[in-house]
PDB file of C-alpha atoms in Angstrom:
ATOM      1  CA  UNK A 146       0.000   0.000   0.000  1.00 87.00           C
ATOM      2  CA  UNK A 147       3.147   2.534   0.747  1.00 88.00           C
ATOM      3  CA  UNK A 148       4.625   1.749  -2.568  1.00 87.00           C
ATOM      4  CA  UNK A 149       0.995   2.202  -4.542  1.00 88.00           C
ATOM      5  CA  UNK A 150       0.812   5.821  -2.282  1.00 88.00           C
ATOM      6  CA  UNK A 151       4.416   6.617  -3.549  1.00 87.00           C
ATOM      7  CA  UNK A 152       4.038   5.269  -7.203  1.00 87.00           C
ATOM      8  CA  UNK A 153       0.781   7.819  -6.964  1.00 87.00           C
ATOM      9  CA  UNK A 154       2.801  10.439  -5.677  1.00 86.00           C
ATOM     10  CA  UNK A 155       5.247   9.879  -8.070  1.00 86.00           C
ATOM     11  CA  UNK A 156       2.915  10.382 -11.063  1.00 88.00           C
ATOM     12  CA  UNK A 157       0.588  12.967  -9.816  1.00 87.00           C
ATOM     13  CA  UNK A 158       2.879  15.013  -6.920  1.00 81.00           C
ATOM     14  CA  UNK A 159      -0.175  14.157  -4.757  1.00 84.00           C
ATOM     15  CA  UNK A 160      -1.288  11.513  -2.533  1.00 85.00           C
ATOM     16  CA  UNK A 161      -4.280   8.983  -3.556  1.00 86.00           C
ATOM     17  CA  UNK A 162      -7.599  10.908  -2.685  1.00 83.00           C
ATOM     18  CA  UNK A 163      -9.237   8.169  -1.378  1.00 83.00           C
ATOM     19  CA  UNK A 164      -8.798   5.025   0.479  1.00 84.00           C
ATOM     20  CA  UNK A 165     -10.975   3.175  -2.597  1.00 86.00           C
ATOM     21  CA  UNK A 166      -8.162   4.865  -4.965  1.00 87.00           C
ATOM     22  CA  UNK A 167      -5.428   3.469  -2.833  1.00 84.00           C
ATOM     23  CA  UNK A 168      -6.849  -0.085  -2.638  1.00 86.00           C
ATOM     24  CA  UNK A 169      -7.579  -0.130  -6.552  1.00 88.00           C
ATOM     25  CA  UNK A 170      -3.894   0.737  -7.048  1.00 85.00           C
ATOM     26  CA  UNK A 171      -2.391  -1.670  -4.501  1.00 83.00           C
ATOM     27  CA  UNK A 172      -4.763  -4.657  -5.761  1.00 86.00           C
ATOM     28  CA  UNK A 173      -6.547  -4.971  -1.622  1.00 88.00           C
ATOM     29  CA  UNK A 174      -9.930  -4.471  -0.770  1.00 85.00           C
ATOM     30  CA  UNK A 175     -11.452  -1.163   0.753  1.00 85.00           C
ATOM     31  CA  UNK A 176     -11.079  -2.993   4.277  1.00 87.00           C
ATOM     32  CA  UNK A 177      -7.742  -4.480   4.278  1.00 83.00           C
ATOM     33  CA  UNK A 178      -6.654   0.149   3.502  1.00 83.00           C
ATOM     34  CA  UNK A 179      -8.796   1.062   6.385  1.00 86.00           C
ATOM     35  CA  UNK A 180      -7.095  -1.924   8.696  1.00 85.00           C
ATOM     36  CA  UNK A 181      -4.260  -0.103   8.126  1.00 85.00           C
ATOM     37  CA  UNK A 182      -4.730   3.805   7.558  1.00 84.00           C
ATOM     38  CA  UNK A 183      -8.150   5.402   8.547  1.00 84.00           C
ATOM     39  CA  UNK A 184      -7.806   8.163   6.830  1.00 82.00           C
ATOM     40  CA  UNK A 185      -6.032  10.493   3.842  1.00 82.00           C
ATOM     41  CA  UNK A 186      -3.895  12.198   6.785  1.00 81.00           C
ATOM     42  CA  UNK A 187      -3.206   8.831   8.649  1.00 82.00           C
ATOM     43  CA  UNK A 188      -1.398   7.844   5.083  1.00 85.00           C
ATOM     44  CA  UNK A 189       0.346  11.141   4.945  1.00 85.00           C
ATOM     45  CA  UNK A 190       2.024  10.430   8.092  1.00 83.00           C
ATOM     46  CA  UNK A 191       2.918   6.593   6.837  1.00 84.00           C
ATOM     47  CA  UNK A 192       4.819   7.933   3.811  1.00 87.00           C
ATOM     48  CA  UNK A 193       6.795  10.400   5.937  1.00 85.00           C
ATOM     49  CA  UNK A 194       7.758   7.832   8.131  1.00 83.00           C
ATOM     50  CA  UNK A 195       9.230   6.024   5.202  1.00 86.00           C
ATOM     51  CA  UNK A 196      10.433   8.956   3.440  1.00 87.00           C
ATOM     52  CA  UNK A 197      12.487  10.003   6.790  1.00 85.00           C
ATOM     53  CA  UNK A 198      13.977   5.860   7.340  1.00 85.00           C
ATOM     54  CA  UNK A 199      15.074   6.159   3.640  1.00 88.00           C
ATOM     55  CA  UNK A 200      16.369   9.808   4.202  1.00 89.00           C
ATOM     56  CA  UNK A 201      18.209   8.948   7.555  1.00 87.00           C
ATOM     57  CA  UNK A 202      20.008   5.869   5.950  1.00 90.00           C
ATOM     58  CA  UNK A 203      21.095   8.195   3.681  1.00 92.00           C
ATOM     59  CA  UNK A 204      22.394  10.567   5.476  1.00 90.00           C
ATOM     60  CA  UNK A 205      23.872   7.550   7.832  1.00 90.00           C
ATOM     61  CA  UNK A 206      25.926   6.467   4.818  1.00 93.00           C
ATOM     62  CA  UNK A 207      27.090  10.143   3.901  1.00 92.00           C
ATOM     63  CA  UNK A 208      28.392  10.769   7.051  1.00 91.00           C
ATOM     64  CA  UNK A 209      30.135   6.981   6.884  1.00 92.00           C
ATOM     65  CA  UNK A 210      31.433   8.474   4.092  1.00 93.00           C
ATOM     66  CA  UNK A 211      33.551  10.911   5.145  1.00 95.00           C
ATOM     67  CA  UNK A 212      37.103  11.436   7.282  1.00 94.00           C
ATOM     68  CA  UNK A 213      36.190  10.524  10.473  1.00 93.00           C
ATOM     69  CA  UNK A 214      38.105  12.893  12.313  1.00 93.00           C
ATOM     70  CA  UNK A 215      37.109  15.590  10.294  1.00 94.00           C
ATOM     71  CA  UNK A 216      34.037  17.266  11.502  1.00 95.00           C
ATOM     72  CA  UNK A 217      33.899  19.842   8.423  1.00 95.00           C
ATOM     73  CA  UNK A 218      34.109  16.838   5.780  1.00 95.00           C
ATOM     74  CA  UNK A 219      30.983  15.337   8.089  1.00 95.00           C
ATOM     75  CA  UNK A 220      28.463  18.088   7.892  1.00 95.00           C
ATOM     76  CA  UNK A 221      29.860  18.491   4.170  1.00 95.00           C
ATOM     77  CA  UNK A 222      29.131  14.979   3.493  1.00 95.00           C
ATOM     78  CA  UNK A 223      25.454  15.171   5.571  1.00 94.00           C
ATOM     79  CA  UNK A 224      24.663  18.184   3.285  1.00 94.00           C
ATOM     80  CA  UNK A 225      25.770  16.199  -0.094  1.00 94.00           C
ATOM     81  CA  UNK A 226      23.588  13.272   1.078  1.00 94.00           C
ATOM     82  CA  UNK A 227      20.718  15.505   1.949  1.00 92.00           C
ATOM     83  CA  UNK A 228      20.735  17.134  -2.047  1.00 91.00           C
ATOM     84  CA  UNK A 229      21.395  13.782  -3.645  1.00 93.00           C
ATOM     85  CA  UNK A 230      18.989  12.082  -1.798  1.00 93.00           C
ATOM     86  CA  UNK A 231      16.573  14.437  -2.347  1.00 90.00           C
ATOM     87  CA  UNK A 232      16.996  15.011  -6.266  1.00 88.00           C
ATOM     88  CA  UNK A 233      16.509  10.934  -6.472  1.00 90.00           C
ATOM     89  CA  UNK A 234      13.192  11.033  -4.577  1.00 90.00           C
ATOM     90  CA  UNK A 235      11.534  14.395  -5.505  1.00 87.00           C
ATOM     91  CA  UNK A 236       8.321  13.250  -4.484  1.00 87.00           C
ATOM     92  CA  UNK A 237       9.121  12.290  -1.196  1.00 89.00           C
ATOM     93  CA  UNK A 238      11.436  14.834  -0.451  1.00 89.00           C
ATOM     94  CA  UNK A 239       8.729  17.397  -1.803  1.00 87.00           C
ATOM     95  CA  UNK A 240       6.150  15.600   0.949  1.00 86.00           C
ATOM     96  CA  UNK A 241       9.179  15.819   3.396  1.00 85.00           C
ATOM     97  CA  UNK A 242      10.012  19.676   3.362  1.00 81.00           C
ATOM     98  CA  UNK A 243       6.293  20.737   3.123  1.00 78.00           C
ATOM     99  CA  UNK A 244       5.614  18.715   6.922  1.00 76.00           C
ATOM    100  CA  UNK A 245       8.793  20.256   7.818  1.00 70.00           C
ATOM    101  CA  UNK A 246       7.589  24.120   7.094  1.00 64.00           C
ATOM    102  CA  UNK A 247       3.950  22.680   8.510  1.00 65.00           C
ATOM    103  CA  UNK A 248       3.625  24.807  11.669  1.00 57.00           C
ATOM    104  CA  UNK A 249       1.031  22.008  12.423  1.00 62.00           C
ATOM    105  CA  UNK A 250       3.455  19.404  13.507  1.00 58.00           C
ATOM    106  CA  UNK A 251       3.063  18.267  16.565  1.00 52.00           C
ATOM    107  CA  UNK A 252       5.936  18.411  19.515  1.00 51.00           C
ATOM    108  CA  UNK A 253       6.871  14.583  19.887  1.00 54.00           C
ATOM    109  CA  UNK A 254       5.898  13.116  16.486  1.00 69.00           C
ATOM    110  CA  UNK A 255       8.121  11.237  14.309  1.00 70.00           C
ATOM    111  CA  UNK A 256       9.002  14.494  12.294  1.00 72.00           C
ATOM    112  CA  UNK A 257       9.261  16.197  15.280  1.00 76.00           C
ATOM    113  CA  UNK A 258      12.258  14.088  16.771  1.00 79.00           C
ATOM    114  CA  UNK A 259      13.852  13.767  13.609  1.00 79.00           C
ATOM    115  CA  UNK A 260      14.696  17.148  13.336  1.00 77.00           C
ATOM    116  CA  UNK A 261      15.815  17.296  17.013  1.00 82.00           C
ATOM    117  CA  UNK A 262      18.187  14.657  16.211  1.00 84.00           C
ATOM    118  CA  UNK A 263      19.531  16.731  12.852  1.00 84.00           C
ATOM    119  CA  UNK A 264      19.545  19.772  14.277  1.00 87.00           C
ATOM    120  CA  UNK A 265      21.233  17.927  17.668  1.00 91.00           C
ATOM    121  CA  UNK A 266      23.847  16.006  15.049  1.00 90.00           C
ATOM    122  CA  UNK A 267      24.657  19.376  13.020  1.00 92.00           C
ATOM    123  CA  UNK A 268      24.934  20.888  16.593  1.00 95.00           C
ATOM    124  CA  UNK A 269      27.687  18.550  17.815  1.00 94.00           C
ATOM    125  CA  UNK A 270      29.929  18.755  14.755  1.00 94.00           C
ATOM    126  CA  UNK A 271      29.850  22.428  14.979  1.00 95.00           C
ATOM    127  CA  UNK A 272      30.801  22.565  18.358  1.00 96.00           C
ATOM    128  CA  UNK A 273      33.676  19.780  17.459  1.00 95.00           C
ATOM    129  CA  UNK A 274      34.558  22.540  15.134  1.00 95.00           C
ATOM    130  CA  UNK A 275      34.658  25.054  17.302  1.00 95.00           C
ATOM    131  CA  UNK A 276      36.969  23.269  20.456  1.00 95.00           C
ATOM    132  CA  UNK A 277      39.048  22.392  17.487  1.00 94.00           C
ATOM    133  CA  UNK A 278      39.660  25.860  16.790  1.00 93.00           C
ATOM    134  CA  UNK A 279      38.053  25.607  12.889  1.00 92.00           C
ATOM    135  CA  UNK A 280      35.402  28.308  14.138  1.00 92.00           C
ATOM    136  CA  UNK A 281      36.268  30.906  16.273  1.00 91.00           C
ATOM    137  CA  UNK A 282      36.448  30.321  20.039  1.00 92.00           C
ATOM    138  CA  UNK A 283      33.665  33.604  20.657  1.00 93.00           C
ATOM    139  CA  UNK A 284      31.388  32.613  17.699  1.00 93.00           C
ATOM    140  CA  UNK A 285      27.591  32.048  18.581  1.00 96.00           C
ATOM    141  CA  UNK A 286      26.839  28.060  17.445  1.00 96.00           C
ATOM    142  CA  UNK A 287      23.090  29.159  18.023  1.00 96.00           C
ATOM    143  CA  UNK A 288      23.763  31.803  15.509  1.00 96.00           C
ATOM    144  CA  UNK A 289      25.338  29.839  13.143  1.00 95.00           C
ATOM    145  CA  UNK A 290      22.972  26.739  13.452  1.00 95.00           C
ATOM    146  CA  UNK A 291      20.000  28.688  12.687  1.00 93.00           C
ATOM    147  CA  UNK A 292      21.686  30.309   9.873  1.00 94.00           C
ATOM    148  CA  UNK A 293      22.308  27.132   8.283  1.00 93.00           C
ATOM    149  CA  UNK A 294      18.918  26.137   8.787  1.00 89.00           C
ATOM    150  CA  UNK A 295      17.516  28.927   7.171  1.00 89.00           C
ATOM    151  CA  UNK A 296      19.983  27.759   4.163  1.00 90.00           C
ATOM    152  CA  UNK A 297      18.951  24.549   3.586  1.00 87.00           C
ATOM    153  CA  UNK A 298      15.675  25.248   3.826  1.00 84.00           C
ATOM    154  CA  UNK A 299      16.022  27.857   1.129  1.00 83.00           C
ATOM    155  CA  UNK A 300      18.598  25.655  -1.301  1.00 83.00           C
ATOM    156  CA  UNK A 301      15.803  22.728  -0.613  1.00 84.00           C
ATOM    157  CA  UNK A 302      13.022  24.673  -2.004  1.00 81.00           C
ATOM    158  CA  UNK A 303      15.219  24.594  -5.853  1.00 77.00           C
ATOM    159  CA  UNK A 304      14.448  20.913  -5.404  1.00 76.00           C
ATOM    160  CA  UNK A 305      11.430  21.067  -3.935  1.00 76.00           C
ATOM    161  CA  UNK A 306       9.909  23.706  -6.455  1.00 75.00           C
ATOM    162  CA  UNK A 307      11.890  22.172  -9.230  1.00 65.00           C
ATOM    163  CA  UNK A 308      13.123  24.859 -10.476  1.00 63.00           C
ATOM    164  CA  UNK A 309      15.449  27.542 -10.079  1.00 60.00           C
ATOM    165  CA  UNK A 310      14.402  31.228  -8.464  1.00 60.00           C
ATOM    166  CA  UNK A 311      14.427  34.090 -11.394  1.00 62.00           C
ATOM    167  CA  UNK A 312      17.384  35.770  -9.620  1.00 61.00           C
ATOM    168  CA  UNK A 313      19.502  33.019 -10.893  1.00 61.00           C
ATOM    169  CA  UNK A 314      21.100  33.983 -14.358  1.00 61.00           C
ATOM    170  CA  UNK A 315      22.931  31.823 -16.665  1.00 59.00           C
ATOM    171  CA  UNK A 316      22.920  28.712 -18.127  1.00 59.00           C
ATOM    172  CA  UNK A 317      20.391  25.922 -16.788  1.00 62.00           C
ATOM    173  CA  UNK A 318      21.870  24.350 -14.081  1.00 67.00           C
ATOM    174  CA  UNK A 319      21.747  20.562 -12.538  1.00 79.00           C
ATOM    175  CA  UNK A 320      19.578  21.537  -9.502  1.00 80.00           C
ATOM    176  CA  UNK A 321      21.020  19.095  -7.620  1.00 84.00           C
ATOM    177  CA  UNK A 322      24.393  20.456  -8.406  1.00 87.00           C
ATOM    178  CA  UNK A 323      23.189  23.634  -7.837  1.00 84.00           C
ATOM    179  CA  UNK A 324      22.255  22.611  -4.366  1.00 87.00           C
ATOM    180  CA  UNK A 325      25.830  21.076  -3.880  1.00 90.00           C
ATOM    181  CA  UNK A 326      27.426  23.961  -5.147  1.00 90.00           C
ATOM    182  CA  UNK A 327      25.605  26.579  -2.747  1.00 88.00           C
ATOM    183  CA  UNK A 328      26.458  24.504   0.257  1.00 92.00           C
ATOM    184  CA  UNK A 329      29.687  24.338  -0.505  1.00 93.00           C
ATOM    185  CA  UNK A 330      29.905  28.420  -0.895  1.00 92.00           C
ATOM    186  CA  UNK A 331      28.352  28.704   2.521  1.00 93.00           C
ATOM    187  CA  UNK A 332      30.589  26.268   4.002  1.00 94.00           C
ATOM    188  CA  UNK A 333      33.641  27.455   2.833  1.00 93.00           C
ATOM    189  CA  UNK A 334      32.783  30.658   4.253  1.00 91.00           C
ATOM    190  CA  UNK A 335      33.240  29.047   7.452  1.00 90.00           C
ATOM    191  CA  UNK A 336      35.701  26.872   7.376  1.00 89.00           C
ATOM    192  CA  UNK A 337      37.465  27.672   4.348  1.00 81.00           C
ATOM    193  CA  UNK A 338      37.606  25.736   1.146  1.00 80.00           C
ATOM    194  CA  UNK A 339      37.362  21.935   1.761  1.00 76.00           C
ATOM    195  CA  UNK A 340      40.894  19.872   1.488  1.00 69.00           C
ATOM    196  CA  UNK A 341      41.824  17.936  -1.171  1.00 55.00           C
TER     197      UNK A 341
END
């Protein structure tokens, strides 16, 4: 039934609207839909609980990825993850931002303590920056965390809107690689360009 609501999603960039549409694409009855979701919202809240398992292993293996004694190369390698995995799975990443600009989300749902757990991840490695003397010793992490929030949440809406805003001139770019490539300028701006 998840991969007949994400083949749907796919195809239309919205959910099933019914629980009859979602058992004539998974081939089970009315019933067996409404043993499992009740309702349109109930399936919402299924797919982004795959979307963010699929998300998280990627980001799992992106930070696997990289030096691990390197902090910068980590939240480098999270933010790569993030774009790539996102570019591959529009759909669900598109169902994934919108919840996470959804004011409506409640304090202690799945969502809810994945971000913690980002934010609380991207919070550590900056602060391993920091005693490590890669940002400076009187810089504000709070500061800095919530401007790179406000970053990816603006790069994310390139892949989320598919398409790039009309300030960008130029050639047509990969948005993906776009995505990469303003990370990287923000990051650099930190900590300096990245090391061979």
């Amino acid at each position: 039934m998840i991969a007949a609501a994400l083949r749907t999603l796919e195809d239309t960039g919205q959910l099933p609207q019914s629980m009859q549409e979602l058992a004539k694409n998974s081939g089970v009855t009315t019933v067996d839909v409404l043993e499992s979701f009740t309702s349109s919202d109930a399936l919402r809240i299924a797919l982004i609980g795959h979307g963010l398992v699929r998300l998280a292993d990627a980001l799992r293996e992106g930070v696997v990825s990289a030096d691990p004694e390197d902090p910068t190369a980590q939240l480098r390698a999270l933010s790569q993850a993030y774009f790539a995995w996102g570019a591959h799975n529009r759909a669900l990443f598109r169902l994934l931002a919108t919840a996470l600009l959804d004011p409506a989300v409640a304090e202690g749902s799945e969502l809810e303590r994945y971000r913690h757990s980002i934010r609380d991840l991207v919070m550590k490695k900056f602060a391993e920056c920091q005693s490590r003397g890669l940002i400076r010793s009187d810089a504000d992490l709070q500061i800095i965390l919530a401007n790179t929030h406000s970053i990816l949440l603006g790069v994310s809406s390139t892949l989320v809107n598919d398409r790039r805003d009309a300030w960008y001139e130029g050639e047509a770019t990969d948005l993906q690689q776009l995505a990469d490539e303003m990370m990287k300028a923000y990051f650099d701006q930190i900590f300096g360009p990245a090391s061979a």
